[in-house]
Short mmCIF file of C-alpha atoms in Angstrom, two decimals:
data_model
loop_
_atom_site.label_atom_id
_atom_site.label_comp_id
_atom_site.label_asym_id
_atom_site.label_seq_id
_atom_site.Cartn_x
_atom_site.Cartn_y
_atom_site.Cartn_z
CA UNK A 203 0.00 0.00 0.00
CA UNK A 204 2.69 2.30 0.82
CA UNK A 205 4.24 2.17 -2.63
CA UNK A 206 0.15 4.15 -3.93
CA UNK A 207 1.06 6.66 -0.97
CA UNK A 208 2.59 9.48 -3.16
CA UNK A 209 6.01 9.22 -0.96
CA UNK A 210 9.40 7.79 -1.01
CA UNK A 211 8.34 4.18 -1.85
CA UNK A 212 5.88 5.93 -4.60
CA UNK A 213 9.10 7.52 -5.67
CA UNK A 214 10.84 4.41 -5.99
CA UNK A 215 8.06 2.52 -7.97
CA UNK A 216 8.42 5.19 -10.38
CA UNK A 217 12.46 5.47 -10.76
CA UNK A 218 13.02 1.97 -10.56
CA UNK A 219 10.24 0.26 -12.62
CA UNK A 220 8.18 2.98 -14.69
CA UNK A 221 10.82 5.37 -15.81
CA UNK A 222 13.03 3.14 -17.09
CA UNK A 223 10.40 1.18 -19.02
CA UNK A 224 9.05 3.98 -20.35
CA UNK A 225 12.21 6.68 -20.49
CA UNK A 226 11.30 9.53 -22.53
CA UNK A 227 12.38 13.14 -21.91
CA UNK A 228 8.82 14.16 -21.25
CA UNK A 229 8.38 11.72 -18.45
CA UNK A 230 11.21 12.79 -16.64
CA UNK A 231 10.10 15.97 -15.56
CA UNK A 232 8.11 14.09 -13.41
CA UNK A 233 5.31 17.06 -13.12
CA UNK A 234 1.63 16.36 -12.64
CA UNK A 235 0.86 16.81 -16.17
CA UNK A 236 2.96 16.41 -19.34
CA UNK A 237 3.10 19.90 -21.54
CA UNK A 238 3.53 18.58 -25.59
CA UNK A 239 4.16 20.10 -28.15
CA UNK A 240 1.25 19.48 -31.09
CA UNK A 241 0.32 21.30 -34.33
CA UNK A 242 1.40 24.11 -33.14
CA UNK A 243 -0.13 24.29 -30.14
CA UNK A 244 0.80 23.65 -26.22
CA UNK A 245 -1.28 21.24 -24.81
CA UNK A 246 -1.16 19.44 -21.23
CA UNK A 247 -2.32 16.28 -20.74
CA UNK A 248 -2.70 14.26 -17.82
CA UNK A 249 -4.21 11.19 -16.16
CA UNK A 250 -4.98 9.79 -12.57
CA UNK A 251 -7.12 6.92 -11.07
CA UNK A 252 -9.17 7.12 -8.00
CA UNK A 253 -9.79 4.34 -5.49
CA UNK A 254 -11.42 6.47 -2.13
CA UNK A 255 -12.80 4.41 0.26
CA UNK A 256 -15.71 5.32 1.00
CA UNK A 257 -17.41 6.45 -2.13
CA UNK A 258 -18.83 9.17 -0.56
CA UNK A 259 -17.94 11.56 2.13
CA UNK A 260 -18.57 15.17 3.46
CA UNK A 261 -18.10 17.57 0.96
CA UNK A 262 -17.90 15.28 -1.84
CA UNK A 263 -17.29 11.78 -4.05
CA UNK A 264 -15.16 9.85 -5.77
CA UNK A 265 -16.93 11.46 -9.14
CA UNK A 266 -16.30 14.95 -8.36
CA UNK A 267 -12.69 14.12 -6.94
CA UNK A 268 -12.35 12.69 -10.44
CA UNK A 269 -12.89 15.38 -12.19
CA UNK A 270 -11.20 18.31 -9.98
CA UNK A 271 -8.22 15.93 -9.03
CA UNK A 272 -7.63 15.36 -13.19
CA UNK A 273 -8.44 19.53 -13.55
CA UNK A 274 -6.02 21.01 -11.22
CA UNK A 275 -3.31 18.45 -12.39
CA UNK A 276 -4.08 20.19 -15.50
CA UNK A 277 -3.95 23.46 -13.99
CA UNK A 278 -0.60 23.30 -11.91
CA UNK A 279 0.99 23.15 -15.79
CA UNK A 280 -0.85 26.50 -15.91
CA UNK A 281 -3.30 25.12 -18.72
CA UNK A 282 -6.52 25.86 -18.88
CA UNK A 283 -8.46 22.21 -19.13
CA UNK A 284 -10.97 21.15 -21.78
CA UNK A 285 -11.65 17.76 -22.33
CA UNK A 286 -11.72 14.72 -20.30
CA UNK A 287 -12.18 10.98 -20.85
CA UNK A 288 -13.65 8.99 -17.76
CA UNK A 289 -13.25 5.58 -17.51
CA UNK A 290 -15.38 3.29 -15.10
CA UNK A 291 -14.29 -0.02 -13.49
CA UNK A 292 -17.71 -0.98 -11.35
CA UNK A 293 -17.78 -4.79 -9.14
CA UNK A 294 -20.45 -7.00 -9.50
CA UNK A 295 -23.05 -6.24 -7.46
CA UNK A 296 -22.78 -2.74 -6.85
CA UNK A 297 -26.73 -1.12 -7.10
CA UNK A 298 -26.80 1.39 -10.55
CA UNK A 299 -28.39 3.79 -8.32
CA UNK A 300 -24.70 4.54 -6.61
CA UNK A 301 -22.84 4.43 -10.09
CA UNK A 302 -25.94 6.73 -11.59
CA UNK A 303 -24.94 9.22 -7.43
CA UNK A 304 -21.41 9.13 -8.77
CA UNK A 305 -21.90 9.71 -12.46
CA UNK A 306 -23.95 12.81 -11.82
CA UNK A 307 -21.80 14.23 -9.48
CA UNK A 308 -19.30 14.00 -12.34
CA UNK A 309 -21.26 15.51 -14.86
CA UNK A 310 -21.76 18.57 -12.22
CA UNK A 311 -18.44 18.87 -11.19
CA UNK A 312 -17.36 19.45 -15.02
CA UNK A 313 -19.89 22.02 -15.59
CA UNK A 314 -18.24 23.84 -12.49
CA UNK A 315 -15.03 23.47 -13.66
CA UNK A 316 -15.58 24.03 -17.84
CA UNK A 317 -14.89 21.13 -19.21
CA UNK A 318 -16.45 18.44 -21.54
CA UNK A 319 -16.68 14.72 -20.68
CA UNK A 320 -15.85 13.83 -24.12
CA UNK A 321 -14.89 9.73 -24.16
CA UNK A 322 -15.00 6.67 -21.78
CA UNK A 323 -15.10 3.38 -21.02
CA UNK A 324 -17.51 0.96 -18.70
CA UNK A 325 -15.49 -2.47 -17.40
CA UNK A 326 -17.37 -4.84 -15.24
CA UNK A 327 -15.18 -7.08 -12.54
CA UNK A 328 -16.78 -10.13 -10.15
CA UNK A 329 -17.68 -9.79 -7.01
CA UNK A 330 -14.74 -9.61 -4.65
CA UNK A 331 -12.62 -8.44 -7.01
CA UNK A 332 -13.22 -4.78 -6.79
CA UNK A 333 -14.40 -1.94 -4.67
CA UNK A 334 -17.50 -0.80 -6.05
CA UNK A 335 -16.70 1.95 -8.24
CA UNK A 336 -12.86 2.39 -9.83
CA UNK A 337 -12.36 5.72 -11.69
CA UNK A 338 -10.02 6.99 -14.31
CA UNK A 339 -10.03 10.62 -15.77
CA UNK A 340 -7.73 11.81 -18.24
CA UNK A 341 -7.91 15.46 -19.43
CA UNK A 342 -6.15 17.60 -21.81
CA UNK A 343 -5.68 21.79 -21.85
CA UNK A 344 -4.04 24.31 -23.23
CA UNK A 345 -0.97 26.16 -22.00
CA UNK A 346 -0.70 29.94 -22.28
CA UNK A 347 2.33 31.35 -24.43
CA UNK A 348 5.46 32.54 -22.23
CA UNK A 349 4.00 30.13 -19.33
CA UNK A 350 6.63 27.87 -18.23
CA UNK A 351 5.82 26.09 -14.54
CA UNK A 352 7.31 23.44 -13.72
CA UNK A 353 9.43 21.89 -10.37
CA UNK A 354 12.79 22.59 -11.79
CA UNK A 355 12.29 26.25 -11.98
CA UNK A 356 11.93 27.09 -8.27
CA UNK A 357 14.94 29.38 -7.27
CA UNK A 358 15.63 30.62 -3.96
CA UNK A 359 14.45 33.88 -2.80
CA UNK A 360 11.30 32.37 -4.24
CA UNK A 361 8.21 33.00 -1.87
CA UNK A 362 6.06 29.86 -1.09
CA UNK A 363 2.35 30.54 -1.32
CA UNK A 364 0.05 28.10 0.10
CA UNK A 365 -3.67 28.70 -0.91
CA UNK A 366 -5.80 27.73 1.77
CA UNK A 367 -5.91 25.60 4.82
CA UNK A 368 -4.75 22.21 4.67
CA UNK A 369 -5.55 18.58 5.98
CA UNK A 370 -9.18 19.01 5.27
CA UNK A 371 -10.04 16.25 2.28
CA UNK A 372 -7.76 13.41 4.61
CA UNK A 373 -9.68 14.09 7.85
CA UNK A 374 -12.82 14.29 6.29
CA UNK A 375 -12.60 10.76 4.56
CA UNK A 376 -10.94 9.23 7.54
CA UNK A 377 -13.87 10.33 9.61
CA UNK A 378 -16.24 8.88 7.67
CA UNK A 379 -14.60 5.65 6.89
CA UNK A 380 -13.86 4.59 10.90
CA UNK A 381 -16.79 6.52 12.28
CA UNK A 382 -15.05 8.91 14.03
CA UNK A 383 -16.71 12.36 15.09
CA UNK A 384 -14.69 15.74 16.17
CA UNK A 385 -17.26 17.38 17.73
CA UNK A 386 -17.80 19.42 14.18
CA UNK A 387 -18.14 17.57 10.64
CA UNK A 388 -14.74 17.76 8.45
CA UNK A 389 -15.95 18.86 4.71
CA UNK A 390 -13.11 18.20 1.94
CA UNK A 391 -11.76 21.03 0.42
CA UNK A 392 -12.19 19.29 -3.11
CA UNK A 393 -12.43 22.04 -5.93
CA UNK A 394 -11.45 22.84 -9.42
CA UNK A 395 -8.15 25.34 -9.56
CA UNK A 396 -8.16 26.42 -12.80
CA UNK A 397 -9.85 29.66 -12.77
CA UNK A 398 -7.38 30.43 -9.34
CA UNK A 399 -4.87 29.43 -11.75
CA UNK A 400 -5.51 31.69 -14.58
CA UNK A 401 -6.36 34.84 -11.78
CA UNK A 402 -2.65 34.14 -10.71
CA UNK A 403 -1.23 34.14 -14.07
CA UNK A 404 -3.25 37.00 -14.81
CA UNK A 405 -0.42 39.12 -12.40
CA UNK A 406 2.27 37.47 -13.98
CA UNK A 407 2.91 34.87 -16.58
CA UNK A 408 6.42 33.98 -14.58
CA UNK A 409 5.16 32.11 -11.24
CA UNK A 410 7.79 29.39 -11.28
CA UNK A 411 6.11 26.17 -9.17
CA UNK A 412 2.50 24.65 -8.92
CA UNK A 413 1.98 21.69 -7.20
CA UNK A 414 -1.80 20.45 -5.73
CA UNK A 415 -0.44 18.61 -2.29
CA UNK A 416 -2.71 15.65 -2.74
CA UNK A 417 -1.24 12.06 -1.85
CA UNK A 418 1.80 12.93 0.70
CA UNK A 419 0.00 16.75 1.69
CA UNK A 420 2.14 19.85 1.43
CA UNK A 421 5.21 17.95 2.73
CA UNK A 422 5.55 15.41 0.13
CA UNK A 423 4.84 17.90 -2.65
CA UNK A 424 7.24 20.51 -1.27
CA UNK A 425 10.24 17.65 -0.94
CA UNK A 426 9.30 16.66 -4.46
CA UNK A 427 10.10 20.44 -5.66
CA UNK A 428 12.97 20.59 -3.10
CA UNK A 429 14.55 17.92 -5.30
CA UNK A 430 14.08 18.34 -8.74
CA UNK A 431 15.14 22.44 -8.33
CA UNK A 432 18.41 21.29 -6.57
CA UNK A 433 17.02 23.94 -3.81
CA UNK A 434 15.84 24.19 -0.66
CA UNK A 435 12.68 25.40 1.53
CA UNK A 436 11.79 27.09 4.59
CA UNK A 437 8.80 26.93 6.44
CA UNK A 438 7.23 28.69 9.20
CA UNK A 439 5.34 26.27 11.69
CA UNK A 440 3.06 28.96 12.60
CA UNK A 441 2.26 30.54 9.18
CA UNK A 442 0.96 27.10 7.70
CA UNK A 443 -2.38 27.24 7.68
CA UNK A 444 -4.13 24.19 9.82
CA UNK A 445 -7.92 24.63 10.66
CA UNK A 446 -8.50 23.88 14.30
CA UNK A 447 -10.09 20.97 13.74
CA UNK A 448 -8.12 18.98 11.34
CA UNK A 449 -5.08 20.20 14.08
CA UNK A 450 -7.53 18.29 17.08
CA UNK A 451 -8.02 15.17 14.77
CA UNK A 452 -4.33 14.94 13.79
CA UNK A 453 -3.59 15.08 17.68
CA UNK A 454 -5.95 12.31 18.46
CA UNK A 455 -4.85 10.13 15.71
CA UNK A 456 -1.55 10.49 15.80
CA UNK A 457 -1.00 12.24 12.66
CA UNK A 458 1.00 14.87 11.03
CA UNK A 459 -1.13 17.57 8.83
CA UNK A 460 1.54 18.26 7.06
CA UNK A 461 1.27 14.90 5.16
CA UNK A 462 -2.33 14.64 5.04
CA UNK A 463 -4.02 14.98 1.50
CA UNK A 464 -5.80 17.56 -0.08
CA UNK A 465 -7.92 18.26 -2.98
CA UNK A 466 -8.78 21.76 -3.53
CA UNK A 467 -5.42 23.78 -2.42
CA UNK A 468 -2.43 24.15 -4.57
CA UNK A 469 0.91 25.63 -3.24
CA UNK A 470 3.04 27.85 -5.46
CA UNK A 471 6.41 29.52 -5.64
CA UNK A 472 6.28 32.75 -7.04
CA UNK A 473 9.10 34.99 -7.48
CA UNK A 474 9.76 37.90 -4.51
CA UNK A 475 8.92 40.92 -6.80
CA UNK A 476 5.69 39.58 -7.96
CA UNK A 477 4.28 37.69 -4.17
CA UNK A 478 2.24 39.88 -2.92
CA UNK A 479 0.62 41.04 -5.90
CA UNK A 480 0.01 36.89 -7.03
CA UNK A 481 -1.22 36.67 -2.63
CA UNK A 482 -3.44 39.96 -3.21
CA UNK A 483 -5.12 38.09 -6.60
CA UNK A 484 -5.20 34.66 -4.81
CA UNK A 485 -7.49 36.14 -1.91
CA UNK A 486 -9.57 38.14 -3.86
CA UNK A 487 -10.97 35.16 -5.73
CA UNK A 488 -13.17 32.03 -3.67
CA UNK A 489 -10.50 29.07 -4.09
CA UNK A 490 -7.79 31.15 -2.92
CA UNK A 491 -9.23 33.32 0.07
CA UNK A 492 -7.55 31.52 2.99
CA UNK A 493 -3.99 31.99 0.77
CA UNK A 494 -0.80 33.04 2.93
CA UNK A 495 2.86 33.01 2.28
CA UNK A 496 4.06 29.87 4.14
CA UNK A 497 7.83 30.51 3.55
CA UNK A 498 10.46 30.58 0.87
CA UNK A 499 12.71 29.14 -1.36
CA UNK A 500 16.54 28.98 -0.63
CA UNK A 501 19.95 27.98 -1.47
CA UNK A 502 20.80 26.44 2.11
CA UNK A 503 20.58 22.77 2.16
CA UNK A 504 19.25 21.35 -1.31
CA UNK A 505 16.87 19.35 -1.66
CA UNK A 506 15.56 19.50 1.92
CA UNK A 507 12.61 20.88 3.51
CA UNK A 508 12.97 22.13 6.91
CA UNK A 509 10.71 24.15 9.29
CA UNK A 510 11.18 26.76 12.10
CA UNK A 511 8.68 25.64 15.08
CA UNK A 512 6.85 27.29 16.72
CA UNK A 513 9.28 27.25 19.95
CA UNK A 514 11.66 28.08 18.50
CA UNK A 515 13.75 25.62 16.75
CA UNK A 516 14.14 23.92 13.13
CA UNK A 517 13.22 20.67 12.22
CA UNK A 518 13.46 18.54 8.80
CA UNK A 519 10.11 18.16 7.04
CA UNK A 520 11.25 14.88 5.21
CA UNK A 521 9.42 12.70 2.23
CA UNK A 522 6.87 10.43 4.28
CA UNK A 523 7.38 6.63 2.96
CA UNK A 524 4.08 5.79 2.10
CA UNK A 525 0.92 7.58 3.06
CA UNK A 526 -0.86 7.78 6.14
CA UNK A 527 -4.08 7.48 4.89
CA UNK A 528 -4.22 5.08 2.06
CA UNK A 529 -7.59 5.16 -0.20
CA UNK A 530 -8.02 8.63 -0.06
CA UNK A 531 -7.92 9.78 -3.67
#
């Protein structure tokens, strides 16, 4: 399970069995979608399955995860998304009525976010050899002239802009899956980025980094960057922004927020000249209100993330192994 968790052994899988059978220079970039280069035009294109257990949970489903989670990969290339396919993998057994809850939950999700179901699939599996519903999106978009973002491009001095608060889409599914209650209910924060997206390139065309912290939360997404720049980042404990109650649920459970998942917040390095104007335009619009600058980009320690606590010290923010919460996305 741990090698599906988004972190080092997720890392491995990838360098060690998928790279190499695949090695292409558009693969190695290693971003959440690949930018190509066809007729003349820049497109992105991505793709992502989604396995949540359960199927449904506050604040959404695995439809509408489907759709935002293969959007905003879209997005963090800075494209603006179009099309998607959607491929279904439903067990025996499972009652239409739940497929027909998911599938329209889809259908709204892409009307909120602008794009076009366009092509799928339908597989049927026995009994036992599923989970109910299985879901594959893949989307294409196109990419803005003079964009360029990408991980390698984050250079220190570089402020890093988180969009919202995090932990929110982990929590929420955990809760519902082991019937846990935190005195209030946990909503994920799933949402289409695009539109944030485009506000933010709206400012400037030169933000460096995006990167939605789903699998592996803000920690595993920030040591990803961290690595491919050849840089390093520093965080401050208390300007990260953890609601309350996903802080109270991490405590119980024993769990770090930093490495929870999330589905509707994207963090971003921006270059110094340009942050506050890209953090003014990020709270001005819905999916970016709750934005702050989390910390920056440096030249200390490559490749590392560290964090200055809140007491007063520093401590390394490392790749998590596998995932805390598996199923989630």
């Amino acid at each position: 399970m741990g090698h599906g968790g988004g972190g080092a052994l997720s890392a491995e899988l990838i360098e060690q069995v998928f790279a190499p059978a695949y090695g292409n220079a558009l693969l190695a970039g290693l971003t959440d979608s690949a930018v190509l280069h066809l007729g003349g035009a820049r497109l992105a294109l991505s793709t992502d399955s989604y396995v949540v257990r359960p199927l449904f949970f506050p604040g959404g489903c695995v439809g509408d995860l489907a759709v935002n989670g293969t959007v905003n990969d879209l997005a963090m290339s800075g494209a603006r998304p179009a099309y998607l396919s959607a491929a279904f993998v439903l067990e025996e057994g499972v009652a239409l009525s739940v497929v027909e809850r998911v599938a329209r939950a889809m259908g709204a999700a892409a009307e909120t976010a602008g794009v076009t179901i366009a092509t799928g699939d339908t597989k049927v599996v026995e009994a036992g050899h599923g989970d109910g519903v299985y879901v594959t999106t893949a989307g294409v978009g196109l990419v803005p002239e003079r964009v360029d973002i990408r991980p390698q491009r984050a250079r220190p001095g570089d402020a890093v802009i988180v969009s919202g608060p995090i932990g929110l889409h982990g929590v929420a599914v955990l809760s519902v899956r082991e019937g846990l209650e935190f005195g209030v209910e946990i909503a994920s924060d799933t949402a289409p980025l695009a539109d944030l997206v485009a506000t933010m390139l709206d400012v400037t065309p030169e933000i460096h980094v995006l990167r939605d912290p789903t699998r592996g939360g803000l920690a595993a997404s920030l040591n990803e960057i961290a690595r491919a720049s050849g840089t390093g980042v520093r965080l401050s404990e208390r300007a990260v922004p953890v609601p309350d109650a996903v802080a109270n649920a991490c405590g119980f459970l024993g769990l770090d927020p930093l490495y929870v998942a999330n589905e509707g917040r994207l963090v971003a390095f921006v270059p110094p000249a340009d942050a506050e104007a890209v953090l003014a335009a990020m709270r001005a619009h819905p999916q970016g209100a709750g934005a702050v600058i989390v910390g920056e980009c440096v030249a200390e320690h490559p490749g590392m993330v560290v964090m200055a606590t809140g007491l007063g010290g520093t401590r390394v923010v490392d790749l998590p192994l596998g995932e805390q919460l598996p199923r989630i996305c």
